[in-house]
JSON list of C-alpha atoms in Angstrom, two decimals:
[
{"chain": "O", "resi": 10, "resn": "MET", "atom": "CA", "xyz": [57.02, 85.80, 126.82]},
{"chain": "O", "resi": 11, "resn": "LYS", "atom": "CA", "xyz": [57.65, 84.15, 123.46]},
{"chain": "O", "resi": 12, "resn": "CYS", "atom": "CA", "xyz": [54.65, 85.98, 121.98]},
{"chain": "O", "resi": 13, "resn": "LYS", "atom": "CA", "xyz": [55.93, 89.35, 123.21]},
{"chain": "O", "resi": 14, "resn": "THR", "atom": "CA", "xyz": [59.36, 88.64, 121.72]},
{"chain": "O", "resi": 15, "resn": "ILE", "atom": "CA", "xyz": [57.87, 87.79, 118.33]},
{"chain": "O", "resi": 16, "resn": "ILE", "atom": "CA", "xyz": [55.72, 90.93, 118.36]},
{"chain": "O", "resi": 17, "resn": "GLY", "atom": "CA", "xyz": [58.76, 93.04, 119.25]},
{"chain": "O", "resi": 18, "resn": "LEU", "atom": "CA", "xyz": [60.79, 91.55, 116.38]},
{"chain": "O", "resi": 19, "resn": "LEU", "atom": "CA", "xyz": [57.93, 92.20, 113.95]},
{"chain": "O", "resi": 20, "resn": "ILE", "atom": "CA", "xyz": [57.75, 95.85, 115.03]},
{"chain": "O", "resi": 21, "resn": "LEU", "atom": "CA", "xyz": [61.49, 96.29, 114.60]},
{"chain": "O", "resi": 22, "resn": "SER", "atom": "CA", "xyz": [61.42, 94.65, 111.16]},
{"chain": "O", "resi": 23, "resn": "SER", "atom": "CA", "xyz": [58.75, 97.13, 109.99]},
{"chain": "O", "resi": 24, "resn": "ILE", "atom": "CA", "xyz": [60.85, 100.20, 110.82]},
{"chain": "O", "resi": 25, "resn": "ALA", "atom": "CA", "xyz": [62.77, 101.69, 107.88]},
{"chain": "O", "resi": 26, "resn": "LEU", "atom": "CA", "xyz": [66.47, 101.83, 108.77]},
{"chain": "O", "resi": 27, "resn": "LYS", "atom": "CA", "xyz": [69.05, 104.07, 107.17]},
{"chain": "O", "resi": 28, "resn": "ALA", "atom": "CA", "xyz": [72.70, 103.16, 106.76]},
{"chain": "O", "resi": 29, "resn": "GLN", "atom": "CA", "xyz": [75.25, 104.93, 108.95]},
{"chain": "O", "resi": 30, "resn": "ASP", "atom": "CA", "xyz": [78.03, 106.71, 107.11]},
{"chain": "O", "resi": 31, "resn": "ARG", "atom": "CA", "xyz": [80.61, 106.42, 109.89]},
{"chain": "O", "resi": 32, "resn": "GLN", "atom": "CA", "xyz": [81.68, 102.93, 110.91]},
{"chain": "O", "resi": 33, "resn": "PHE", "atom": "CA", "xyz": [84.12, 101.24, 113.26]},
{"chain": "O", "resi": 34, "resn": "TRP", "atom": "CA", "xyz": [86.74, 100.58, 110.62]},
{"chain": "O", "resi": 35, "resn": "ASP", "atom": "CA", "xyz": [87.27, 104.28, 109.81]},
{"chain": "O", "resi": 36, "resn": "GLN", "atom": "CA", "xyz": [87.42, 105.39, 113.44]},
{"chain": "O", "resi": 37, "resn": "ALA", "atom": "CA", "xyz": [90.38, 105.65, 115.77]},
{"chain": "O", "resi": 38, "resn": "VAL", "atom": "CA", "xyz": [88.93, 106.53, 119.18]},
{"chain": "O", "resi": 39, "resn": "GLY", "atom": "CA", "xyz": [91.67, 105.64, 121.65]},
{"chain": "O", "resi": 40, "resn": "SER", "atom": "CA", "xyz": [95.18, 104.26, 121.22]},
{"chain": "O", "resi": 41, "resn": "LYS", "atom": "CA", "xyz": [94.18, 100.58, 121.23]},
{"chain": "O", "resi": 42, "resn": "ALA", "atom": "CA", "xyz": [91.50, 101.12, 118.59]},
{"chain": "O", "resi": 43, "resn": "ALA", "atom": "CA", "xyz": [94.01, 102.98, 116.39]},
{"chain": "O", "resi": 44, "resn": "LEU", "atom": "CA", "xyz": [96.41, 100.02, 116.47]},
{"chain": "O", "resi": 45, "resn": "LEU", "atom": "CA", "xyz": [93.70, 97.42, 115.86]},
{"chain": "O", "resi": 46, "resn": "GLY", "atom": "CA", "xyz": [91.78, 99.35, 113.20]},
{"chain": "O", "resi": 47, "resn": "GLY", "atom": "CA", "xyz": [88.66, 99.70, 115.31]},
{"chain": "O", "resi": 48, "resn": "ILE", "atom": "CA", "xyz": [88.27, 95.95, 115.95]},
{"chain": "O", "resi": 49, "resn": "VAL", "atom": "CA", "xyz": [87.72, 96.37, 119.68]},
{"chain": "O", "resi": 50, "resn": "VAL", "atom": "CA", "xyz": [84.02, 95.71, 120.26]},
{"chain": "O", "resi": 51, "resn": "ALA", "atom": "CA", "xyz": [85.12, 92.77, 122.41]},
{"chain": "O", "resi": 52, "resn": "GLY", "atom": "CA", "xyz": [88.06, 93.45, 124.69]},
{"chain": "O", "resi": 53, "resn": "VAL", "atom": "CA", "xyz": [88.06, 97.25, 124.74]},
{"chain": "O", "resi": 54, "resn": "ASP", "atom": "CA", "xyz": [89.53, 98.26, 128.09]},
{"chain": "O", "resi": 55, "resn": "ASP", "atom": "CA", "xyz": [89.73, 102.06, 128.08]},
{"chain": "O", "resi": 56, "resn": "TYR", "atom": "CA", "xyz": [87.50, 105.12, 127.74]},
{"chain": "O", "resi": 57, "resn": "SER", "atom": "CA", "xyz": [86.84, 104.39, 124.05]},
{"chain": "O", "resi": 58, "resn": "ALA", "atom": "CA", "xyz": [84.33, 101.77, 125.23]},
{"chain": "O", "resi": 59, "resn": "THR", "atom": "CA", "xyz": [81.89, 104.70, 125.39]},
{"chain": "O", "resi": 60, "resn": "TYR", "atom": "CA", "xyz": [81.90, 104.59, 121.59]},
{"chain": "O", "resi": 61, "resn": "TYR", "atom": "CA", "xyz": [82.73, 100.98, 120.72]},
{"chain": "O", "resi": 62, "resn": "ASN", "atom": "CA", "xyz": [80.83, 98.99, 123.35]},
{"chain": "O", "resi": 63, "resn": "PRO", "atom": "CA", "xyz": [79.23, 100.71, 126.35]},
{"chain": "O", "resi": 64, "resn": "GLY", "atom": "CA", "xyz": [78.71, 97.32, 127.96]},
{"chain": "O", "resi": 65, "resn": "ALA", "atom": "CA", "xyz": [82.47, 97.12, 128.58]},
{"chain": "O", "resi": 66, "resn": "LEU", "atom": "CA", "xyz": [82.34, 100.32, 130.68]},
{"chain": "O", "resi": 67, "resn": "SER", "atom": "CA", "xyz": [81.23, 98.24, 133.64]},
{"chain": "O", "resi": 68, "resn": "PHE", "atom": "CA", "xyz": [84.62, 96.51, 133.71]},
{"chain": "O", "resi": 69, "resn": "LEU", "atom": "CA", "xyz": [86.64, 99.75, 133.80]},
{"chain": "O", "resi": 70, "resn": "SER", "atom": "CA", "xyz": [88.05, 101.54, 136.79]},
{"chain": "O", "resi": 71, "resn": "LYS", "atom": "CA", "xyz": [89.13, 105.13, 137.16]},
{"chain": "O", "resi": 72, "resn": "LYS", "atom": "CA", "xyz": [92.78, 104.11, 136.83]},
{"chain": "O", "resi": 73, "resn": "SER", "atom": "CA", "xyz": [92.12, 102.76, 133.36]},
{"chain": "O", "resi": 74, "resn": "MET", "atom": "CA", "xyz": [91.05, 106.15, 132.00]},
{"chain": "O", "resi": 75, "resn": "SER", "atom": "CA", "xyz": [93.56, 107.96, 129.82]},
{"chain": "O", "resi": 76, "resn": "VAL", "atom": "CA", "xyz": [94.21, 111.67, 130.32]},
{"chain": "O", "resi": 77, "resn": "ASN", "atom": "CA", "xyz": [95.41, 112.29, 126.77]},
{"chain": "O", "resi": 78, "resn": "PHE", "atom": "CA", "xyz": [91.86, 112.66, 125.52]},
{"chain": "O", "resi": 79, "resn": "ASN", "atom": "CA", "xyz": [89.88, 115.86, 125.25]},
{"chain": "O", "resi": 80, "resn": "MET", "atom": "CA", "xyz": [87.55, 115.21, 128.16]},
{"chain": "O", "resi": 81, "resn": "TYR", "atom": "CA", "xyz": [86.42, 112.36, 130.32]},
{"chain": "O", "resi": 82, "resn": "GLY", "atom": "CA", "xyz": [84.46, 111.74, 133.48]},
{"chain": "O", "resi": 83, "resn": "ILE", "atom": "CA", "xyz": [83.68, 108.83, 135.73]},
{"chain": "O", "resi": 84, "resn": "LYS", "atom": "CA", "xyz": [81.13, 108.43, 138.49]},
{"chain": "O", "resi": 85, "resn": "ASP", "atom": "CA", "xyz": [79.26, 105.22, 139.20]},
{"chain": "O", "resi": 86, "resn": "PHE", "atom": "CA", "xyz": [80.22, 103.81, 135.82]},
{"chain": "O", "resi": 87, "resn": "GLN", "atom": "CA", "xyz": [79.06, 106.91, 133.95]},
{"chain": "O", "resi": 88, "resn": "PHE", "atom": "CA", "xyz": [81.35, 108.20, 131.22]},
{"chain": "O", "resi": 89, "resn": "TYR", "atom": "CA", "xyz": [81.32, 111.07, 128.79]},
{"chain": "O", "resi": 90, "resn": "MET", "atom": "CA", "xyz": [83.73, 111.88, 126.01]},
{"chain": "O", "resi": 91, "resn": "ILE", "atom": "CA", "xyz": [84.22, 114.34, 123.18]},
{"chain": "O", "resi": 92, "resn": "TYR", "atom": "CA", "xyz": [85.99, 113.31, 120.00]},
{"chain": "O", "resi": 93, "resn": "ALA", "atom": "CA", "xyz": [86.39, 114.46, 116.43]},
{"chain": "O", "resi": 94, "resn": "ASN", "atom": "CA", "xyz": [85.32, 111.47, 114.38]},
{"chain": "O", "resi": 95, "resn": "GLY", "atom": "CA", "xyz": [85.31, 112.99, 110.94]},
{"chain": "O", "resi": 96, "resn": "TYR", "atom": "CA", "xyz": [87.46, 115.54, 109.15]},
{"chain": "O", "resi": 97, "resn": "SER", "atom": "CA", "xyz": [88.46, 115.73, 105.52]},
{"chain": "O", "resi": 98, "resn": "TYR", "atom": "CA", "xyz": [89.42, 118.47, 103.12]},
{"chain": "O", "resi": 99, "resn": "VAL", "atom": "CA", "xyz": [89.85, 117.97, 99.39]},
{"chain": "O", "resi": 100, "resn": "ARG", "atom": "CA", "xyz": [90.90, 120.52, 96.80]},
{"chain": "O", "resi": 101, "resn": "VAL", "atom": "CA", "xyz": [91.11, 119.65, 93.11]},
{"chain": "O", "resi": 102, "resn": "SER", "atom": "CA", "xyz": [92.00, 122.12, 90.36]},
{"chain": "O", "resi": 103, "resn": "GLU", "atom": "CA", "xyz": [92.55, 121.59, 86.65]},
{"chain": "O", "resi": 104, "resn": "ARG", "atom": "CA", "xyz": [93.29, 123.48, 83.45]},
{"chain": "O", "resi": 105, "resn": "TYR", "atom": "CA", "xyz": [93.11, 122.27, 79.87]},
{"chain": "O", "resi": 106, "resn": "GLU", "atom": "CA", "xyz": [94.18, 123.92, 76.64]},
{"chain": "O", "resi": 107, "resn": "GLY", "atom": "CA", "xyz": [93.86, 122.22, 73.27]},
{"chain": "O", "resi": 108, "resn": "TYR", "atom": "CA", "xyz": [91.82, 121.74, 70.14]},
{"chain": "O", "resi": 109, "resn": "ALA", "atom": "CA", "xyz": [88.48, 119.89, 70.24]},
{"chain": "O", "resi": 110, "resn": "ASP", "atom": "CA", "xyz": [85.19, 120.00, 68.40]},
{"chain": "O", "resi": 111, "resn": "VAL", "atom": "CA", "xyz": [83.09, 121.12, 71.39]},
{"chain": "O", "resi": 112, "resn": "ILE", "atom": "CA", "xyz": [80.62, 123.37, 69.54]},
{"chain": "O", "resi": 113, "resn": "PRO", "atom": "CA", "xyz": [78.43, 121.93, 66.77]},
{"chain": "O", "resi": 114, "resn": "THR", "atom": "CA", "xyz": [78.69, 123.57, 63.37]},
{"chain": "O", "resi": 115, "resn": "ARG", "atom": "CA", "xyz": [76.22, 126.40, 62.98]},
{"chain": "O", "resi": 116, "resn": "PRO", "atom": "CA", "xyz": [74.75, 127.71, 59.70]},
{"chain": "O", "resi": 117, "resn": "PRO", "atom": "CA", "xyz": [75.81, 131.21, 58.60]},
{"chain": "O", "resi": 118, "resn": "SER", "atom": "CA", "xyz": [73.88, 134.14, 59.97]},
{"chain": "O", "resi": 119, "resn": "GLN", "atom": "CA", "xyz": [73.69, 135.66, 56.47]},
{"chain": "O", "resi": 120, "resn": "PRO", "atom": "CA", "xyz": [73.75, 134.07, 53.00]},
{"chain": "O", "resi": 121, "resn": "GLY", "atom": "CA", "xyz": [77.24, 133.86, 51.54]},
{"chain": "O", "resi": 122, "resn": "PHE", "atom": "CA", "xyz": [79.00, 133.66, 54.93]},
{"chain": "O", "resi": 123, "resn": "PRO", "atom": "CA", "xyz": [80.83, 130.44, 55.97]},
{"chain": "O", "resi": 124, "resn": "ASN", "atom": "CA", "xyz": [79.52, 128.11, 58.64]},
{"chain": "O", "resi": 125, "resn": "ALA", "atom": "CA", "xyz": [80.39, 129.12, 62.20]},
{"chain": "O", "resi": 126, "resn": "PHE", "atom": "CA", "xyz": [82.38, 126.88, 64.54]},
{"chain": "O", "resi": 127, "resn": "GLU", "atom": "CA", "xyz": [83.10, 124.35, 61.84]},
{"chain": "O", "resi": 128, "resn": "GLY", "atom": "CA", "xyz": [85.75, 121.81, 62.79]},
{"chain": "O", "resi": 129, "resn": "ASP", "atom": "CA", "xyz": [87.82, 121.96, 65.97]},
{"chain": "O", "resi": 130, "resn": "GLU", "atom": "CA", "xyz": [87.87, 124.97, 68.29]},
{"chain": "O", "resi": 131, "resn": "PHE", "atom": "CA", "xyz": [90.64, 126.10, 70.60]},
{"chain": "O", "resi": 132, "resn": "LEU", "atom": "CA", "xyz": [89.32, 125.18, 74.05]},
{"chain": "O", "resi": 133, "resn": "ILE", "atom": "CA", "xyz": [90.39, 126.58, 77.41]},
{"chain": "O", "resi": 134, "resn": "ASN", "atom": "CA", "xyz": [88.84, 124.82, 80.41]},
{"chain": "O", "resi": 135, "resn": "GLU", "atom": "CA", "xyz": [89.49, 125.67, 84.07]},
{"chain": "O", "resi": 136, "resn": "GLY", "atom": "CA", "xyz": [87.89, 124.09, 87.10]},
{"chain": "O", "resi": 137, "resn": "LYS", "atom": "CA", "xyz": [88.22, 123.85, 90.90]},
{"chain": "O", "resi": 138, "resn": "ILE", "atom": "CA", "xyz": [86.47, 121.83, 93.61]},
{"chain": "O", "resi": 139, "resn": "ASP", "atom": "CA", "xyz": [86.77, 122.47, 97.36]},
{"chain": "O", "resi": 140, "resn": "ALA", "atom": "CA", "xyz": [85.09, 119.94, 99.67]},
{"chain": "O", "resi": 141, "resn": "LEU", "atom": "CA", "xyz": [85.24, 120.17, 103.48]},
{"chain": "O", "resi": 142, "resn": "LEU", "atom": "CA", "xyz": [83.71, 117.79, 106.01]},
{"chain": "O", "resi": 143, "resn": "SER", "atom": "CA", "xyz": [84.03, 118.08, 109.78]},
{"chain": "O", "resi": 144, "resn": "GLU", "atom": "CA", "xyz": [82.14, 116.30, 112.54]},
{"chain": "O", "resi": 145, "resn": "VAL", "atom": "CA", "xyz": [82.47, 116.41, 116.32]},
{"chain": "O", "resi": 146, "resn": "SER", "atom": "CA", "xyz": [80.66, 113.95, 118.58]},
{"chain": "O", "resi": 147, "resn": "VAL", "atom": "CA", "xyz": [79.81, 113.88, 122.27]},
{"chain": "O", "resi": 148, "resn": "GLY", "atom": "CA", "xyz": [79.08, 110.57, 123.96]},
{"chain": "O", "resi": 149, "resn": "PHE", "atom": "CA", "xyz": [77.41, 109.95, 127.33]},
{"chain": "O", "resi": 150, "resn": "GLY", "atom": "CA", "xyz": [77.63, 106.35, 128.48]},
{"chain": "O", "resi": 151, "resn": "TYR", "atom": "CA", "xyz": [76.20, 104.34, 131.35]},
{"chain": "O", "resi": 152, "resn": "ALA", "atom": "CA", "xyz": [76.98, 100.72, 132.20]},
{"chain": "O", "resi": 153, "resn": "ASN", "atom": "CA", "xyz": [76.30, 98.20, 134.90]},
{"chain": "O", "resi": 154, "resn": "LYS", "atom": "CA", "xyz": [77.36, 94.66, 135.70]},
{"chain": "O", "resi": 155, "resn": "ILE", "atom": "CA", "xyz": [74.58, 92.11, 135.76]},
{"chain": "O", "resi": 156, "resn": "SER", "atom": "CA", "xyz": [77.05, 89.45, 136.94]},
{"chain": "O", "resi": 157, "resn": "ASP", "atom": "CA", "xyz": [80.77, 89.13, 137.58]},
{"chain": "O", "resi": 158, "resn": "ASN", "atom": "CA", "xyz": [81.44, 88.43, 133.91]},
{"chain": "O", "resi": 159, "resn": "VAL", "atom": "CA", "xyz": [78.62, 90.22, 132.07]},
{"chain": "O", "resi": 160, "resn": "GLY", "atom": "CA", "xyz": [78.06, 93.94, 131.63]},
{"chain": "O", "resi": 161, "resn": "VAL", "atom": "CA", "xyz": [75.46, 95.93, 129.72]},
{"chain": "O", "resi": 162, "resn": "GLY", "atom": "CA", "xyz": [75.49, 99.59, 128.80]},
{"chain": "O", "resi": 163, "resn": "PHE", "atom": "CA", "xyz": [74.04, 102.35, 126.70]},
{"chain": "O", "resi": 164, "resn": "THR", "atom": "CA", "xyz": [75.63, 105.40, 125.08]},
{"chain": "O", "resi": 165, "resn": "LEU", "atom": "CA", "xyz": [73.81, 108.46, 123.79]},
{"chain": "O", "resi": 166, "resn": "ILE", "atom": "CA", "xyz": [75.84, 110.04, 121.00]},
{"chain": "O", "resi": 167, "resn": "GLY", "atom": "CA", "xyz": [75.28, 113.59, 119.80]},
{"chain": "O", "resi": 168, "resn": "ALA", "atom": "CA", "xyz": [77.09, 114.86, 116.72]},
{"chain": "O", "resi": 169, "resn": "TYR", "atom": "CA", "xyz": [77.46, 118.16, 114.89]},
{"chain": "O", "resi": 170, "resn": "ARG", "atom": "CA", "xyz": [78.38, 117.96, 111.20]},
{"chain": "O", "resi": 171, "resn": "ASP", "atom": "CA", "xyz": [79.36, 120.76, 108.85]},
{"chain": "O", "resi": 172, "resn": "GLN", "atom": "CA", "xyz": [79.85, 119.96, 105.18]},
{"chain": "O", "resi": 173, "resn": "THR", "atom": "CA", "xyz": [80.61, 122.41, 102.35]},
{"chain": "O", "resi": 174, "resn": "LYS", "atom": "CA", "xyz": [81.33, 122.03, 98.66]},
{"chain": "O", "resi": 175, "resn": "VAL", "atom": "CA", "xyz": [82.33, 124.72, 96.18]},
{"chain": "O", "resi": 176, "resn": "ARG", "atom": "CA", "xyz": [82.65, 123.86, 92.49]},
{"chain": "O", "resi": 177, "resn": "TYR", "atom": "CA", "xyz": [83.67, 126.26, 89.74]},
{"chain": "O", "resi": 178, "resn": "GLU", "atom": "CA", "xyz": [84.19, 125.57, 86.04]},
{"chain": "O", "resi": 179, "resn": "SER", "atom": "CA", "xyz": [84.68, 127.86, 83.05]},
{"chain": "O", "resi": 180, "resn": "TYR", "atom": "CA", "xyz": [84.86, 127.06, 79.35]},
{"chain": "O", "resi": 181, "resn": "ALA", "atom": "CA", "xyz": [86.03, 129.27, 76.49]},
{"chain": "O", "resi": 182, "resn": "ALA", "atom": "CA", "xyz": [86.01, 127.96, 72.91]},
{"chain": "O", "resi": 183, "resn": "PHE", "atom": "CA", "xyz": [87.61, 130.06, 70.16]},
{"chain": "O", "resi": 184, "resn": "ASP", "atom": "CA", "xyz": [86.79, 129.59, 66.48]},
{"chain": "O", "resi": 185, "resn": "THR", "atom": "CA", "xyz": [90.12, 130.46, 64.83]},
{"chain": "O", "resi": 186, "resn": "THR", "atom": "CA", "xyz": [88.60, 130.52, 61.34]},
{"chain": "O", "resi": 187, "resn": "ASN", "atom": "CA", "xyz": [85.82, 133.04, 61.91]},
{"chain": "O", "resi": 188, "resn": "GLN", "atom": "CA", "xyz": [87.33, 134.75, 64.99]},
{"chain": "O", "resi": 189, "resn": "ARG", "atom": "CA", "xyz": [84.39, 133.95, 67.25]},
{"chain": "O", "resi": 190, "resn": "THR", "atom": "CA", "xyz": [84.36, 132.98, 70.93]},
{"chain": "O", "resi": 191, "resn": "ALA", "atom": "CA", "xyz": [81.81, 131.06, 73.01]},
{"chain": "O", "resi": 192, "resn": "ASN", "atom": "CA", "xyz": [81.94, 131.17, 76.84]},
{"chain": "O", "resi": 193, "resn": "THR", "atom": "CA", "xyz": [80.09, 129.38, 79.59]},
{"chain": "O", "resi": 194, "resn": "GLY", "atom": "CA", "xyz": [80.61, 128.65, 83.28]},
{"chain": "O", "resi": 195, "resn": "VAL", "atom": "CA", "xyz": [79.31, 126.64, 86.24]},
{"chain": "O", "resi": 196, "resn": "PHE", "atom": "CA", "xyz": [79.34, 127.69, 89.90]},
{"chain": "O", "resi": 197, "resn": "VAL", "atom": "CA", "xyz": [77.92, 125.60, 92.74]},
{"chain": "O", "resi": 198, "resn": "ASP", "atom": "CA", "xyz": [78.17, 126.50, 96.46]},
{"chain": "O", "resi": 199, "resn": "LEU", "atom": "CA", "xyz": [76.63, 124.06, 98.95]},
{"chain": "O", "resi": 200, "resn": "ASP", "atom": "CA", "xyz": [76.68, 124.33, 102.74]},
{"chain": "O", "resi": 201, "resn": "TYR", "atom": "CA", "xyz": [75.05, 121.73, 104.99]},
{"chain": "O", "resi": 202, "resn": "TRP", "atom": "CA", "xyz": [75.02, 121.45, 108.77]},
{"chain": "O", "resi": 203, "resn": "ALA", "atom": "CA", "xyz": [73.18, 119.15, 111.13]},
{"chain": "O", "resi": 204, "resn": "VAL", "atom": "CA", "xyz": [72.87, 118.20, 114.78]},
{"chain": "O", "resi": 205, "resn": "ARG", "atom": "CA", "xyz": [71.90, 114.59, 115.24]},
{"chain": "O", "resi": 206, "resn": "PHE", "atom": "CA", "xyz": [71.60, 111.96, 117.96]},
{"chain": "O", "resi": 207, "resn": "SER", "atom": "CA", "xyz": [71.92, 108.20, 117.99]},
{"chain": "O", "resi": 208, "resn": "GLY", "atom": "CA", "xyz": [72.04, 105.49, 120.61]},
{"chain": "O", "resi": 209, "resn": "LYS", "atom": "CA", "xyz": [74.25, 102.46, 121.09]},
{"chain": "O", "resi": 210, "resn": "PHE", "atom": "CA", "xyz": [73.45, 99.41, 123.20]},
{"chain": "O", "resi": 211, "resn": "GLY", "atom": "CA", "xyz": [76.30, 97.15, 124.24]},
{"chain": "O", "resi": 212, "resn": "LEU", "atom": "CA", "xyz": [76.81, 93.77, 125.86]},
{"chain": "O", "resi": 213, "resn": "ALA", "atom": "CA", "xyz": [80.24, 92.64, 127.05]},
{"chain": "O", "resi": 214, "resn": "VAL", "atom": "CA", "xyz": [81.28, 89.28, 128.46]},
{"chain": "O", "resi": 215, "resn": "GLU", "atom": "CA", "xyz": [84.74, 88.79, 129.91]},
{"chain": "O", "resi": 216, "resn": "TRP", "atom": "CA", "xyz": [86.62, 85.82, 131.31]},
{"chain": "O", "resi": 217, "resn": "LYS", "atom": "CA", "xyz": [90.33, 85.44, 131.89]},
{"chain": "O", "resi": 218, "resn": "LYS", "atom": "CA", "xyz": [91.17, 84.38, 128.33]},
{"chain": "O", "resi": 219, "resn": "VAL", "atom": "CA", "xyz": [87.93, 85.03, 126.45]},
{"chain": "O", "resi": 220, "resn": "LYS", "atom": "CA", "xyz": [86.21, 88.33, 125.74]},
{"chain": "O", "resi": 221, "resn": "LEU", "atom": "CA", "xyz": [82.99, 88.72, 123.80]},
{"chain": "O", "resi": 222, "resn": "GLY", "atom": "CA", "xyz": [81.03, 91.79, 122.78]},
{"chain": "O", "resi": 223, "resn": "VAL", "atom": "CA", "xyz": [78.02, 92.79, 120.73]},
{"chain": "O", "resi": 224, "resn": "THR", "atom": "CA", "xyz": [76.52, 96.23, 120.01]},
{"chain": "O", "resi": 225, "resn": "LEU", "atom": "CA", "xyz": [73.43, 97.65, 118.36]},
{"chain": "O", "resi": 226, "resn": "THR", "atom": "CA", "xyz": [73.46, 101.20, 117.00]},
{"chain": "O", "resi": 227, "resn": "THR", "atom": "CA", "xyz": [70.21, 103.00, 116.27]},
{"chain": "O", "resi": 228, "resn": "PRO", "atom": "CA", "xyz": [69.73, 105.15, 113.16]},
{"chain": "O", "resi": 229, "resn": "SER", "atom": "CA", "xyz": [70.62, 108.78, 113.77]},
{"chain": "O", "resi": 230, "resn": "ILE", "atom": "CA", "xyz": [67.87, 111.37, 114.18]},
{"chain": "O", "resi": 231, "resn": "ALA", "atom": "CA", "xyz": [68.56, 114.96, 113.11]},
{"chain": "O", "resi": 232, "resn": "LEU", "atom": "CA", "xyz": [67.14, 117.95, 114.96]},
{"chain": "O", "resi": 233, "resn": "LYS", "atom": "CA", "xyz": [65.35, 119.97, 112.32]},
{"chain": "O", "resi": 234, "resn": "PHE", "atom": "CA", "xyz": [65.54, 123.27, 114.18]},
{"chain": "O", "resi": 235, "resn": "ALA", "atom": "CA", "xyz": [69.34, 122.89, 114.50]},
{"chain": "O", "resi": 236, "resn": "SER", "atom": "CA", "xyz": [69.99, 121.60, 110.98]},
{"chain": "O", "resi": 237, "resn": "GLY", "atom": "CA", "xyz": [69.79, 123.14, 107.55]},
{"chain": "O", "resi": 238, "resn": "GLY", "atom": "CA", "xyz": [71.67, 124.09, 104.44]},
{"chain": "O", "resi": 239, "resn": "THR", "atom": "CA", "xyz": [72.14, 126.67, 101.72]},
{"chain": "O", "resi": 240, "resn": "ASP", "atom": "CA", "xyz": [72.89, 126.32, 98.03]},
{"chain": "O", "resi": 241, "resn": "GLY", "atom": "CA", "xyz": [73.93, 128.72, 95.35]},
{"chain": "O", "resi": 242, "resn": "VAL", "atom": "CA", "xyz": [74.11, 127.92, 91.64]}
]
């Protein structure tokens, strides 16, 4: 048994793991988790155990489920839930007008003419960035008691993410001495979407005054046929 355990640990240590970008401390699944900042891996006592610790599902009853959530189900300690665990929208715009030496001095195009863009130019700069991120997850959990005080469980989490970013910048520099103008611009349009799955194992131990919990979340795996992106520059 000890040999099998060592071999299993060696196999796990050889697998390349990727960091998750959504963690407990930026989630608020359920009212208790919102008040405690997501610190509910041990002691979670409502439907949010599907996300935080599926092992605690074995201690729940139908009466403990809250109806203010999008969807829930219970049958033989099986739970499913839908929740929006990521949404952000950022818009930044700017405009600058002033004098700056943004264009290097250029030699005259013909002998006897003055240098072009010598000294400071009158610069007009405009820019805008729109960034949108939305993610919706579906969790299916199963738990079972292995004793009166210990429960184990597993949750399969599927998520759909849509992320877009649009960036636009324009520059116009005017040489007031020689009445010349230089223009340039940047436009970037990115759109990314993905369907991915991950698993969460949970162990919960509860006594009257003591509650313990531990979870292990697997790296997420994206479905290539349901994921992709476009870019325009």
